[in-house]
Short mmCIF file of C-alpha atoms in Angstrom, two decimals:
data_model
loop_
_atom_site.label_atom_id
_atom_site.label_comp_id
_atom_site.label_asym_id
_atom_site.label_seq_id
_atom_site.Cartn_x
_atom_site.Cartn_y
_atom_site.Cartn_z
CA MET A 1 57.85 144.51 -29.72
CA ASN A 2 61.00 142.67 -30.50
CA PRO A 3 62.75 141.60 -27.41
CA ASN A 4 66.00 142.34 -28.97
CA ASN A 5 65.22 145.90 -29.98
CA SER A 6 66.78 148.70 -28.08
CA GLN A 7 63.66 150.26 -26.65
CA PHE A 8 62.79 146.98 -24.89
CA GLN A 9 66.44 146.46 -23.82
CA GLU A 10 66.09 149.68 -21.73
CA PHE A 11 63.99 147.56 -19.37
CA SER A 12 67.07 145.37 -18.56
CA VAL A 13 68.15 147.87 -15.78
CA TYR A 14 65.26 146.95 -13.69
CA PHE A 15 66.14 143.08 -13.70
CA THR A 16 69.13 141.29 -12.30
CA SER A 17 71.11 139.86 -15.26
CA ASP A 18 69.85 136.45 -14.75
CA ALA A 19 66.21 137.53 -14.51
CA TRP A 20 66.66 139.56 -17.70
CA GLN A 21 67.92 136.62 -19.58
CA LEU A 22 64.99 134.59 -18.45
CA ILE A 23 62.48 137.19 -19.56
CA ASN A 24 64.33 137.64 -22.93
CA SER A 25 64.26 133.93 -23.61
CA PHE A 26 60.63 133.68 -22.61
CA LEU A 27 59.84 136.44 -25.04
CA ASN A 28 61.79 134.92 -27.68
CA ASN A 29 59.97 131.69 -27.14
CA ILE A 30 56.61 133.23 -27.57
CA GLN A 31 57.92 134.90 -30.76
CA THR A 32 59.38 131.68 -32.19
CA LYS A 33 56.08 129.87 -31.56
CA MET A 34 54.04 132.74 -33.13
CA ASP A 35 56.36 132.62 -36.20
CA ARG A 36 55.93 128.77 -36.37
CA PHE A 37 52.17 129.28 -36.64
CA ASN A 38 52.34 131.99 -39.31
CA ILE A 39 50.73 134.53 -37.05
CA THR A 40 50.72 137.83 -38.76
CA SER A 41 53.14 140.50 -37.74
CA GLU A 42 50.06 142.72 -36.73
CA GLU A 43 48.70 140.08 -34.32
CA GLN A 44 52.20 139.36 -32.90
CA LYS A 45 52.74 143.01 -32.43
CA THR A 46 49.26 143.34 -30.53
CA ILE A 47 50.17 140.42 -28.20
CA LEU A 48 53.72 141.32 -27.65
CA CYS A 49 53.11 144.97 -27.06
CA GLY A 50 50.47 143.95 -24.55
CA ILE A 51 52.85 141.73 -22.77
CA GLU A 52 55.45 144.54 -22.91
CA GLU A 53 52.91 146.90 -21.32
CA TYR A 54 52.19 144.40 -18.67
CA ILE A 55 55.94 143.87 -17.88
CA LEU A 56 56.36 147.69 -17.85
CA GLU A 57 53.53 148.17 -15.43
CA PHE A 58 54.84 145.31 -13.27
CA ILE A 59 58.22 147.15 -13.06
CA GLU A 60 56.30 150.43 -12.23
CA ASN A 61 54.51 148.81 -9.46
CA TYR A 62 57.29 146.76 -8.09
CA LYS A 63 57.01 147.26 -4.51
CA ASP A 64 60.77 147.39 -3.40
CA ARG A 65 61.89 149.52 -6.31
CA ALA A 66 64.96 147.23 -6.36
CA LYS A 67 65.98 145.03 -9.13
CA ILE A 68 63.69 142.24 -10.03
CA THR A 69 65.21 138.91 -9.16
CA PHE A 70 65.09 135.62 -11.06
CA VAL A 71 62.51 134.05 -8.86
CA GLU A 72 60.30 137.19 -9.32
CA ALA A 73 60.74 137.02 -13.04
CA LEU A 74 59.63 133.53 -12.83
CA GLU A 75 56.46 134.70 -11.14
CA LEU A 76 55.95 137.41 -13.71
CA ILE A 77 56.31 134.66 -16.46
CA GLN A 78 53.83 132.65 -14.64
CA GLU A 79 51.41 135.71 -14.46
CA ILE A 80 51.80 136.15 -18.22
CA GLY A 81 51.34 132.55 -19.08
CA SER A 82 53.17 129.99 -21.26
CA PRO A 83 53.65 130.66 -24.92
CA SER A 84 51.19 127.60 -25.55
CA GLU A 85 48.50 129.09 -23.37
CA ILE A 86 49.00 132.47 -25.15
CA LEU A 87 48.67 130.76 -28.59
CA HIS A 88 45.62 128.75 -27.33
CA SER A 89 43.87 131.84 -26.33
CA MET A 90 44.10 133.27 -29.93
CA ASP A 91 41.43 131.22 -31.82
CA LEU A 92 43.86 130.04 -34.27
CA PRO A 93 42.56 128.41 -37.22
CA PHE A 94 44.09 124.95 -36.94
CA ASP A 95 44.06 123.40 -40.28
CA GLU A 96 46.20 121.97 -42.90
CA THR A 97 48.22 124.88 -43.43
CA ILE A 98 50.07 124.47 -40.19
CA LYS A 99 53.21 122.75 -41.09
CA PRO A 100 54.87 120.74 -38.42
CA LYS A 101 58.68 120.73 -38.09
CA ILE A 102 60.69 118.48 -40.23
CA VAL A 103 60.98 115.23 -38.53
CA THR A 104 64.32 113.46 -38.81
CA PRO A 105 64.52 109.82 -39.52
CA GLU A 106 65.70 109.32 -35.97
CA GLU A 107 62.72 111.13 -34.52
CA GLU A 108 60.39 109.20 -36.77
CA SER A 109 60.99 105.97 -35.12
CA PRO A 110 57.84 104.47 -33.47
CA VAL A 111 56.87 105.90 -30.17
CA ASP A 112 56.58 103.38 -27.57
CA SER A 113 53.39 104.81 -25.86
CA SER A 114 53.77 102.99 -22.62
CA THR A 115 57.03 104.92 -21.75
CA TYR A 116 55.20 108.33 -22.00
CA THR A 117 52.65 109.98 -19.83
CA LYS A 118 51.75 112.46 -22.51
CA VAL A 119 52.49 113.00 -26.17
CA ILE A 120 53.01 116.66 -26.86
CA CYS A 121 51.94 117.73 -30.35
CA ARG A 122 54.74 119.22 -32.33
CA ALA A 123 52.34 121.44 -34.17
CA CYS A 124 50.58 123.02 -31.30
CA ASP A 125 52.22 121.59 -28.07
CA TRP A 126 48.84 120.08 -26.83
CA PRO A 127 49.38 117.27 -24.40
CA ASN A 128 47.60 114.26 -25.90
CA GLU A 129 47.08 110.85 -24.28
CA PRO A 130 49.85 108.40 -25.23
CA ASP A 131 47.78 106.24 -27.51
CA SER A 132 46.20 109.18 -29.46
CA ARG A 133 46.42 108.91 -33.31
CA PHE A 134 45.43 112.45 -33.90
CA CYS A 135 46.12 115.63 -31.78
CA ASP A 136 42.97 116.58 -29.63
CA HIS A 137 43.75 120.12 -30.32
CA CYS A 138 44.84 120.65 -33.86
CA GLY A 139 43.89 117.36 -35.44
CA VAL A 140 47.28 116.71 -37.01
CA ARG A 141 48.27 113.03 -37.39
CA ILE A 142 50.55 111.86 -34.59
CA GLU A 143 52.69 109.73 -36.83
CA GLU A 144 53.43 112.72 -39.13
CA SER A 145 54.12 115.43 -36.74
CA ILE A 146 54.35 114.25 -33.16
CA LYS A 147 57.24 113.12 -31.33
CA GLY A 148 56.49 111.68 -27.95
CA ARG A 149 58.00 113.49 -25.15
CA ARG A 150 57.74 113.14 -21.46
CA GLU A 151 56.03 116.04 -20.07
CA PHE A 152 58.50 118.12 -18.16
CA ARG A 153 57.58 121.44 -19.20
CA LEU A 154 59.58 124.40 -18.24
CA PRO A 155 57.80 127.15 -20.02
CA GLY A 156 59.85 130.21 -20.84
CA LEU A 157 63.10 129.05 -19.34
CA PRO A 158 66.24 129.90 -21.32
CA ASP A 159 68.12 127.21 -23.02
CA GLU A 160 71.02 127.71 -20.86
CA ILE A 161 71.09 129.28 -17.37
CA ILE A 162 74.36 128.48 -16.01
CA VAL A 163 77.10 127.05 -18.19
CA PHE A 164 80.47 126.02 -16.83
CA PRO A 165 82.63 126.23 -19.95
CA HIS A 166 85.63 123.96 -20.32
CA ILE A 167 84.09 121.33 -18.06
CA SER A 168 82.67 118.38 -19.68
CA GLY A 169 79.43 117.23 -18.33
CA PHE A 170 79.96 113.72 -19.25
CA LEU A 171 83.45 113.68 -17.63
CA LEU A 172 82.11 115.11 -14.42
CA THR A 173 79.21 112.55 -14.46
CA TYR A 174 81.68 109.76 -14.76
CA LEU A 175 83.84 111.14 -12.13
CA ALA A 176 81.00 111.40 -9.83
CA LEU A 177 79.84 107.82 -10.36
CA ILE A 178 83.42 106.67 -10.06
CA PHE A 179 83.64 108.41 -6.83
CA ILE A 180 80.47 106.58 -5.60
CA GLY A 181 81.86 103.47 -6.75
CA ILE A 182 85.10 103.94 -4.79
CA LEU A 183 83.06 104.87 -1.66
CA ASN A 184 81.10 101.72 -1.95
CA ILE A 185 84.17 99.55 -2.30
CA ILE A 186 85.84 101.23 0.48
CA ILE A 187 82.85 100.82 2.80
CA THR A 188 82.42 97.16 1.72
CA TYR A 189 86.04 96.31 1.96
CA SER A 190 86.66 97.98 5.25
CA ALA A 191 83.54 96.36 6.78
CA LEU A 192 84.62 93.04 5.58
CA ASN A 193 88.14 93.38 7.00
CA TYR A 194 87.35 95.59 10.06
CA PRO A 195 84.01 94.50 11.30
CA ASN A 196 84.78 95.44 14.70
CA LEU A 197 85.49 99.04 14.03
CA ASP A 198 83.31 101.36 16.21
CA TYR A 199 83.40 104.56 14.37
CA ILE A 200 83.44 105.78 10.97
CA PRO A 201 86.61 108.04 10.88
CA GLU A 202 88.68 105.04 11.70
CA LEU A 203 87.11 103.13 8.85
CA TYR A 204 87.97 105.64 6.36
CA ARG A 205 91.50 105.79 7.56
CA LYS A 206 91.88 102.28 6.77
CA LEU A 207 91.82 103.42 3.08
CA SER A 208 95.51 103.09 2.75
CA ASP A 209 95.21 99.37 3.49
CA ILE A 210 92.87 98.86 0.36
CA PRO A 211 94.94 97.27 -2.28
CA PRO A 212 95.05 99.37 -5.50
CA ASP A 213 93.33 96.70 -7.64
CA MET A 214 90.14 97.31 -5.73
CA ILE A 215 90.00 100.76 -7.28
CA PHE A 216 89.37 99.26 -10.74
CA PRO A 217 86.14 97.60 -10.02
CA ALA A 218 84.94 100.93 -8.75
CA ILE A 219 85.86 102.65 -11.85
CA ILE A 220 84.15 99.95 -13.92
CA PHE A 221 81.16 100.51 -11.65
CA GLY A 222 81.17 104.16 -12.19
CA LEU A 223 81.48 103.71 -15.97
CA ILE A 224 78.60 101.23 -16.23
CA MET A 225 76.42 103.36 -13.95
CA GLY A 226 77.24 106.40 -15.98
CA TYR A 227 76.45 104.63 -19.28
CA LEU A 228 73.22 103.35 -17.81
CA ILE A 229 72.17 106.62 -16.37
CA GLU A 230 73.08 108.52 -19.58
CA ARG A 231 71.00 106.06 -21.71
CA PHE A 232 68.18 106.11 -19.14
CA TYR A 233 67.98 109.87 -18.92
CA SER A 234 68.51 110.62 -22.50
CA ASP A 235 66.01 108.15 -23.75
CA LYS A 236 63.30 108.24 -21.10
CA LEU A 237 63.41 110.98 -18.57
CA ILE A 238 64.92 114.15 -19.68
CA LYS A 239 62.81 115.12 -22.52
CA TYR A 240 62.67 118.93 -21.84
CA ARG A 241 61.24 120.32 -24.80
CA HIS A 242 63.65 122.93 -25.88
CA ASP A 243 64.80 124.25 -22.54
CA MET A 244 67.92 122.49 -21.79
CA HIS A 245 70.12 119.71 -22.83
CA LEU A 246 71.42 116.59 -21.25
CA THR A 247 75.05 117.69 -21.10
CA GLN A 248 74.19 120.89 -19.35
CA PHE A 249 71.98 118.90 -16.73
CA GLN A 250 74.76 116.66 -16.12
CA LYS A 251 77.23 119.49 -15.35
CA TYR A 252 74.99 120.86 -12.72
CA PHE A 253 74.22 117.46 -11.23
CA SER A 254 77.79 116.15 -11.36
CA LEU A 255 79.50 119.28 -10.16
CA GLY A 256 77.16 119.39 -7.12
CA LEU A 257 77.53 115.66 -6.46
CA VAL A 258 81.32 115.73 -6.67
CA LEU A 259 81.56 118.71 -4.30
CA THR A 260 79.18 116.98 -2.07
CA LEU A 261 81.10 113.66 -1.87
CA ILE A 262 84.39 115.44 -1.45
CA ALA A 263 82.83 117.36 1.46
CA LEU A 264 81.52 114.10 2.96
CA TRP A 265 84.84 112.49 2.42
CA LEU A 266 86.83 115.22 4.12
CA PHE A 267 84.21 115.34 6.96
CA PHE A 268 84.54 111.72 7.78
CA ILE A 269 88.32 111.71 7.59
CA TYR A 270 89.03 114.85 9.45
CA VAL A 271 86.33 115.72 11.89
CA PRO A 272 87.22 114.27 15.02
CA ILE A 273 83.87 113.17 16.27
CA ARG A 274 83.40 109.87 17.65
CA VAL A 275 80.28 108.03 16.59
CA THR A 276 79.61 104.49 17.99
CA ARG A 277 77.84 101.87 16.00
CA ASP A 278 75.00 101.94 18.53
CA GLU A 279 74.62 105.62 18.13
CA LEU A 280 74.81 105.38 14.46
CA THR A 281 72.30 102.69 14.42
CA THR A 282 69.79 104.81 16.48
CA LEU A 283 70.36 107.74 14.06
CA PHE A 284 69.89 105.61 10.95
CA ILE A 285 66.70 104.10 12.44
CA PHE A 286 65.41 107.52 13.02
CA LEU A 287 66.33 108.70 9.50
CA THR A 288 64.84 105.68 7.87
CA ILE A 289 61.56 106.10 9.53
CA VAL A 290 61.52 109.87 8.91
CA CYS A 291 62.33 109.18 5.13
CA LEU A 292 59.76 106.58 4.73
CA ILE A 293 57.02 108.62 6.42
CA PHE A 294 58.11 111.73 4.40
CA SER A 295 58.18 109.92 1.07
CA ILE A 296 54.70 108.36 1.72
CA TRP A 297 53.43 111.77 2.80
CA ILE A 298 54.84 113.52 -0.33
CA TYR A 299 53.57 110.65 -2.56
CA ASN A 300 50.15 111.34 -1.21
CA TRP A 301 50.36 115.12 -1.84
CA ASN A 302 47.70 116.69 -3.89
CA SER A 303 49.66 118.31 -6.58
CA ARG A 304 47.86 121.54 -5.74
CA LYS A 305 48.87 121.48 -2.27
CA ILE A 306 52.69 121.98 -2.60
CA PRO A 307 54.01 124.06 0.26
CA SER A 308 54.43 127.67 -0.79
CA ASN A 309 56.42 129.14 1.86
CA ILE A 310 59.73 127.48 1.18
CA PRO A 311 61.72 129.30 -1.46
CA TYR A 312 63.16 126.24 -2.82
CA LEU A 313 59.81 124.61 -3.53
CA THR A 314 58.41 127.83 -4.74
CA ILE A 315 60.58 127.71 -7.53
CA LEU A 316 59.47 124.26 -8.28
CA ARG A 317 55.90 125.34 -8.24
CA HIS A 318 56.47 127.84 -10.86
CA VAL A 319 57.56 125.19 -13.14
CA LYS A 320 54.51 123.99 -14.82
CA GLY A 321 54.95 120.24 -15.55
CA LEU A 322 56.40 119.75 -12.12
CA GLU A 323 53.45 121.18 -10.36
CA GLU A 324 51.70 117.95 -11.58
CA ASP A 325 52.54 114.46 -11.04
CA ASN A 326 56.15 114.81 -11.94
CA PHE A 327 56.95 117.01 -9.10
CA ARG A 328 55.45 114.74 -6.58
CA ARG A 329 57.10 111.71 -8.20
CA ILE A 330 60.56 113.03 -8.41
CA LEU A 331 60.43 114.22 -4.79
CA THR A 332 59.10 110.91 -3.78
CA PHE A 333 61.77 109.13 -5.55
CA ASN A 334 64.37 111.49 -4.05
CA ILE A 335 63.26 110.97 -0.51
CA PHE A 336 62.43 107.11 -0.97
CA GLY A 337 66.01 106.93 -2.35
CA ASP A 338 67.29 108.34 0.91
CA PHE A 339 65.13 105.89 2.76
CA GLY A 340 66.79 103.14 0.78
CA ILE A 341 70.33 104.32 1.47
CA PHE A 342 69.53 104.65 5.26
CA LEU A 343 67.97 101.33 5.33
CA PHE A 344 71.10 99.93 3.76
CA VAL A 345 73.46 101.59 6.03
CA LEU A 346 71.11 100.41 8.93
CA ILE A 347 71.17 96.91 7.72
CA PHE A 348 74.85 97.20 7.03
CA TRP A 349 75.91 98.51 10.36
CA SER A 350 73.39 97.37 12.87
CA PRO A 351 74.83 95.09 15.54
CA ILE A 352 71.49 93.24 15.75
CA MET A 353 71.85 91.93 12.24
CA PRO A 354 74.67 89.77 10.76
CA TRP A 355 75.74 92.07 8.14
CA ASN A 356 77.73 89.45 6.21
CA VAL A 357 74.42 87.61 5.66
CA VAL A 358 72.61 90.51 4.40
CA ALA A 359 75.53 92.13 2.41
CA ILE A 360 74.24 90.94 -1.05
CA PRO A 361 70.68 92.21 -0.53
CA ALA A 362 72.12 95.32 1.01
CA TRP A 363 74.17 95.95 -2.02
CA ILE A 364 71.15 95.43 -4.26
CA ILE A 365 69.16 97.89 -2.12
CA LEU A 366 72.00 100.41 -2.41
CA ILE A 367 72.26 100.15 -6.09
CA ILE A 368 68.53 100.40 -6.65
CA SER A 369 68.18 103.23 -4.17
CA LEU A 370 71.08 105.14 -5.63
CA ILE A 371 69.31 104.84 -9.07
CA ILE A 372 66.13 106.19 -7.66
CA LEU A 373 68.01 108.79 -5.62
CA LEU A 374 69.74 110.04 -8.86
CA ASN A 375 66.21 110.46 -10.46
CA GLY A 376 65.53 112.98 -7.88
CA VAL A 377 68.96 114.48 -7.20
CA LEU A 378 69.53 115.18 -10.91
CA LEU A 379 66.47 117.36 -11.19
CA MET A 380 66.67 118.81 -7.69
CA ASN A 381 70.13 119.69 -8.27
CA TYR A 382 69.23 121.81 -11.37
CA TYR A 383 66.95 123.74 -9.33
CA SER A 384 69.36 124.20 -6.49
CA TRP A 385 71.72 125.76 -8.92
CA MET A 386 69.10 128.10 -10.23
CA TYR A 387 68.28 129.10 -6.67
CA ILE A 388 71.95 129.56 -5.85
CA ASN A 389 72.41 131.36 -9.14
CA GLN A 390 70.09 134.17 -8.07
CA PHE A 391 72.05 135.04 -5.01
CA ILE A 392 75.63 134.69 -6.43
CA GLY A 393 74.79 135.63 -9.97
CA ILE A 394 76.63 133.04 -11.86
CA THR A 395 75.84 133.32 -15.54
CA ASN A 396 77.45 133.00 -18.55
CA GLN A 397 76.69 135.84 -20.96
CA SER A 398 78.28 134.14 -23.91
CA SER A 399 75.58 131.43 -23.86
CA TYR A 400 72.95 133.90 -25.03
CA MET B 1 52.70 123.91 5.37
CA VAL B 2 50.38 122.91 2.46
CA HIS B 3 47.94 125.06 0.52
CA SER B 4 44.55 124.88 1.96
CA GLU B 5 41.49 124.38 -0.35
CA SER B 6 40.70 128.11 0.18
CA THR B 7 43.74 129.23 -1.70
CA ARG B 8 42.95 127.04 -4.72
CA GLU B 9 42.84 128.89 -7.98
CA TYR B 10 39.83 128.22 -10.29
CA ASN B 11 41.45 129.31 -13.61
CA SER B 12 40.80 125.89 -15.10
CA TYR B 13 37.04 126.73 -15.10
CA LEU B 14 37.47 129.95 -17.12
CA GLY B 15 36.36 129.72 -20.56
CA LYS B 16 36.17 132.57 -22.94
CA ASP B 17 32.63 133.61 -21.89
CA LEU B 18 33.43 133.49 -18.17
CA SER B 19 36.60 135.53 -18.89
CA THR B 20 34.49 138.17 -20.69
CA LEU B 21 32.04 138.35 -17.92
CA LEU B 22 34.99 138.97 -15.38
CA ILE B 23 36.63 141.53 -17.67
CA LEU B 24 33.37 143.52 -18.36
CA SER B 25 32.34 143.20 -14.62
CA ALA B 26 35.60 144.53 -13.46
CA LEU B 27 35.67 147.45 -15.98
CA SER B 28 32.09 148.32 -15.07
CA THR B 29 33.12 149.42 -11.62
CA LYS B 30 35.85 151.78 -12.77
CA LYS B 31 36.16 154.65 -15.10
CA SER B 32 39.10 153.10 -16.92
CA SER B 33 41.65 150.50 -16.17
CA SER B 34 44.88 149.10 -17.64
CA THR B 35 45.16 145.37 -18.27
CA TYR B 36 47.57 145.05 -15.44
CA GLU B 37 45.04 146.87 -12.96
CA LEU B 38 42.25 144.59 -14.29
CA ILE B 39 44.13 141.49 -13.70
CA ARG B 40 45.11 142.70 -10.20
CA ASP B 41 41.55 143.75 -9.43
CA ILE B 42 40.12 140.41 -10.37
CA LYS B 43 42.73 138.71 -8.43
CA VAL B 44 42.08 140.76 -5.26
CA LYS B 45 38.36 140.73 -5.46
CA THR B 46 38.38 136.97 -5.95
CA ASN B 47 40.70 136.48 -3.07
CA ASN B 48 43.51 135.18 -5.41
CA LYS B 49 41.15 132.50 -6.53
CA ILE B 50 41.09 133.61 -10.17
CA SER B 51 44.15 135.02 -11.88
CA LEU B 52 43.73 135.74 -15.48
CA ARG B 53 47.05 135.24 -17.51
CA ALA B 54 48.32 138.44 -18.93
CA GLY B 55 49.37 136.82 -22.08
CA THR B 56 46.02 135.27 -22.70
CA ILE B 57 43.89 138.46 -21.91
CA TYR B 58 45.42 140.57 -24.67
CA PRO B 59 43.91 138.63 -27.65
CA HIS B 60 40.58 138.67 -25.57
CA MET B 61 40.77 142.43 -25.13
CA VAL B 62 41.66 142.92 -28.87
CA LYS B 63 38.49 140.91 -29.61
CA LEU B 64 36.29 142.74 -27.23
CA GLU B 65 37.61 146.07 -28.53
CA SER B 66 36.81 144.98 -32.11
CA MET B 67 33.18 144.05 -31.01
CA GLY B 68 32.81 147.59 -29.62
CA VAL B 69 32.10 146.55 -26.02
CA ILE B 70 35.19 148.25 -24.61
CA TYR B 71 37.35 150.98 -26.02
CA LYS B 72 41.11 151.61 -25.50
CA ASN B 73 42.54 154.94 -24.72
CA ILE B 74 46.18 155.89 -24.47
CA GLU B 75 47.10 157.87 -21.56
CA ASP B 76 50.45 159.49 -20.53
CA THR B 77 51.77 158.34 -17.08
CA PRO B 78 54.99 159.20 -15.28
CA SER B 79 57.54 156.52 -15.36
CA ARG B 80 59.57 154.98 -12.51
CA SER B 81 62.49 156.61 -14.35
CA GLU B 82 62.58 160.26 -13.23
CA GLY B 83 61.21 162.73 -15.77
CA VAL B 84 60.09 160.00 -18.20
CA ILE B 85 56.58 159.84 -19.49
CA ARG B 86 55.31 156.62 -20.79
CA GLN B 87 52.27 155.77 -22.63
CA LYS B 88 49.77 153.30 -21.17
CA SER B 89 46.65 151.62 -22.65
CA VAL B 90 43.68 151.94 -20.47
CA TYR B 91 40.22 150.38 -21.33
CA SER B 92 36.72 151.44 -20.58
CA ILE B 93 33.54 149.72 -21.07
CA THR B 94 31.04 151.12 -23.59
CA GLN B 95 27.21 151.17 -23.52
CA LYS B 96 27.33 148.19 -25.69
CA GLY B 97 29.54 146.59 -23.16
CA LEU B 98 27.20 147.26 -20.35
CA GLU B 99 24.39 145.60 -22.25
CA MET B 100 26.57 142.65 -22.89
CA LEU B 101 27.57 142.41 -19.27
CA LYS B 102 23.91 142.43 -18.39
CA GLU B 103 23.28 139.59 -20.86
CA LYS B 104 26.38 137.67 -19.64
CA LYS B 105 25.26 138.05 -16.01
CA ARG B 106 21.85 136.80 -16.84
CA GLU B 107 23.34 133.82 -18.75
CA TRP B 108 25.71 133.11 -15.79
CA ASN B 109 22.60 133.07 -13.38
CA ASP B 110 20.78 130.70 -15.72
CA LEU B 111 23.93 128.38 -15.75
CA GLN B 112 24.17 128.56 -12.03
CA PHE B 113 20.66 127.69 -11.70
CA ILE B 114 20.90 124.77 -14.13
CA ILE B 115 24.10 123.45 -12.45
CA ASN B 116 22.53 123.86 -8.98
CA SER B 117 19.36 122.10 -10.11
CA LEU B 118 21.47 119.29 -11.49
CA MET B 119 23.47 118.88 -8.17
CA ALA B 120 20.44 118.93 -6.27
CA ASN B 121 18.95 116.19 -8.21
CA GLU B 122 22.09 114.17 -7.86
CA MET B 123 21.74 114.27 -4.08
#
């Protein structure tokens, strides 16, 4: 079976467009891997025809007789197994004839094993221990063929799921971070100058009193943060194998963040609710405790005990690497980040503490928690978009 | 809500021999079965605790077929699309397969006994 042939393409009517793209991409991934391992066309045909039959029977038995959605396609992929699993089931003769990909000089730079949880073999995709010299599965020397990658495995996912053409991911990231910077400056400045204000909307209305030169530190803050995060993520965290690129990731994250911040901004300025500082303190004490408990609870999750009845989390469960420690860690960071922010606000606003004494530690807490929060938000945001995508069907056909 | 232990999958325990045992065992209870039905049957009968991956079962089926323990037949079946007949591969167990199943069951019982004995000694 060739996923691009016309016979197979007839199946597309049974899938929503994004689900079909996912299936296509998954099958292409399998084929690419098989090509890489010089699997004979006869063997490829057997496997791919089998998978085709399975997909067809899945369609025939599909209970609702409606179009198969993105999430259901993910489930189907899960049932079929990842390309690596399929290859491993084939008793391949792993030997010297397996040629790893050509390694560029940049990729050949020594891998700092301490920064990676697993080192994925380039020849067979086997996850090895960071200090392994030879691949446990195919025996290829790590120095020659392996590039260490953080194990965020998204088997079968297409290279691009949603693309917002004409919007630069980098630009949006910087905009988002500048926005955060501006908000921080406003909060600090307002609190310094109007410490007796009782409620948030009034604080924000004092925006006009802020001298224009206060905006520049915010922009610099945004740029520095943007640079650091870009460096941090591109070098350490986002090492999706071939599934998506940093710039795309930034687009999802940044657009979501910008929209959220604008919404918050508008909310605080225009919604005529009066929240006193005492009420706010109570609220934040509550939120801080909830977030702390929640983050500890999640941190102690057994990776096999991830809730299955929440659609949002169900998507994450289908993503292999995230089913393991990464999922738990990211979610913990995310919620612990919230905890940090709430704690900051609590310290900042609570009448029982002299905020000006704790302002510097509070800033430190805020920055650390923002970095931690971004760890989680960045990834969660991506899946949010995937989830939204299946309902509103935003896809960019041209990206395939 | 979190998964309880009872819904845990045991796929990680499945090696090739155990997969063979499961496949042959499932096929022995039916006249013939497609791979899809086979996977579903095993999943249902094991209360979702064992779920063979469709992509990994095909190489296995090919191997079993070449060993002569199962045989493949192509059947015509009505498709979801009206008036369309599609071809479907169904597998049946052979006499040789039944003998292999008997042997695999014996091996499994032996292994169970050994492991249980080991566990009992540990206690």
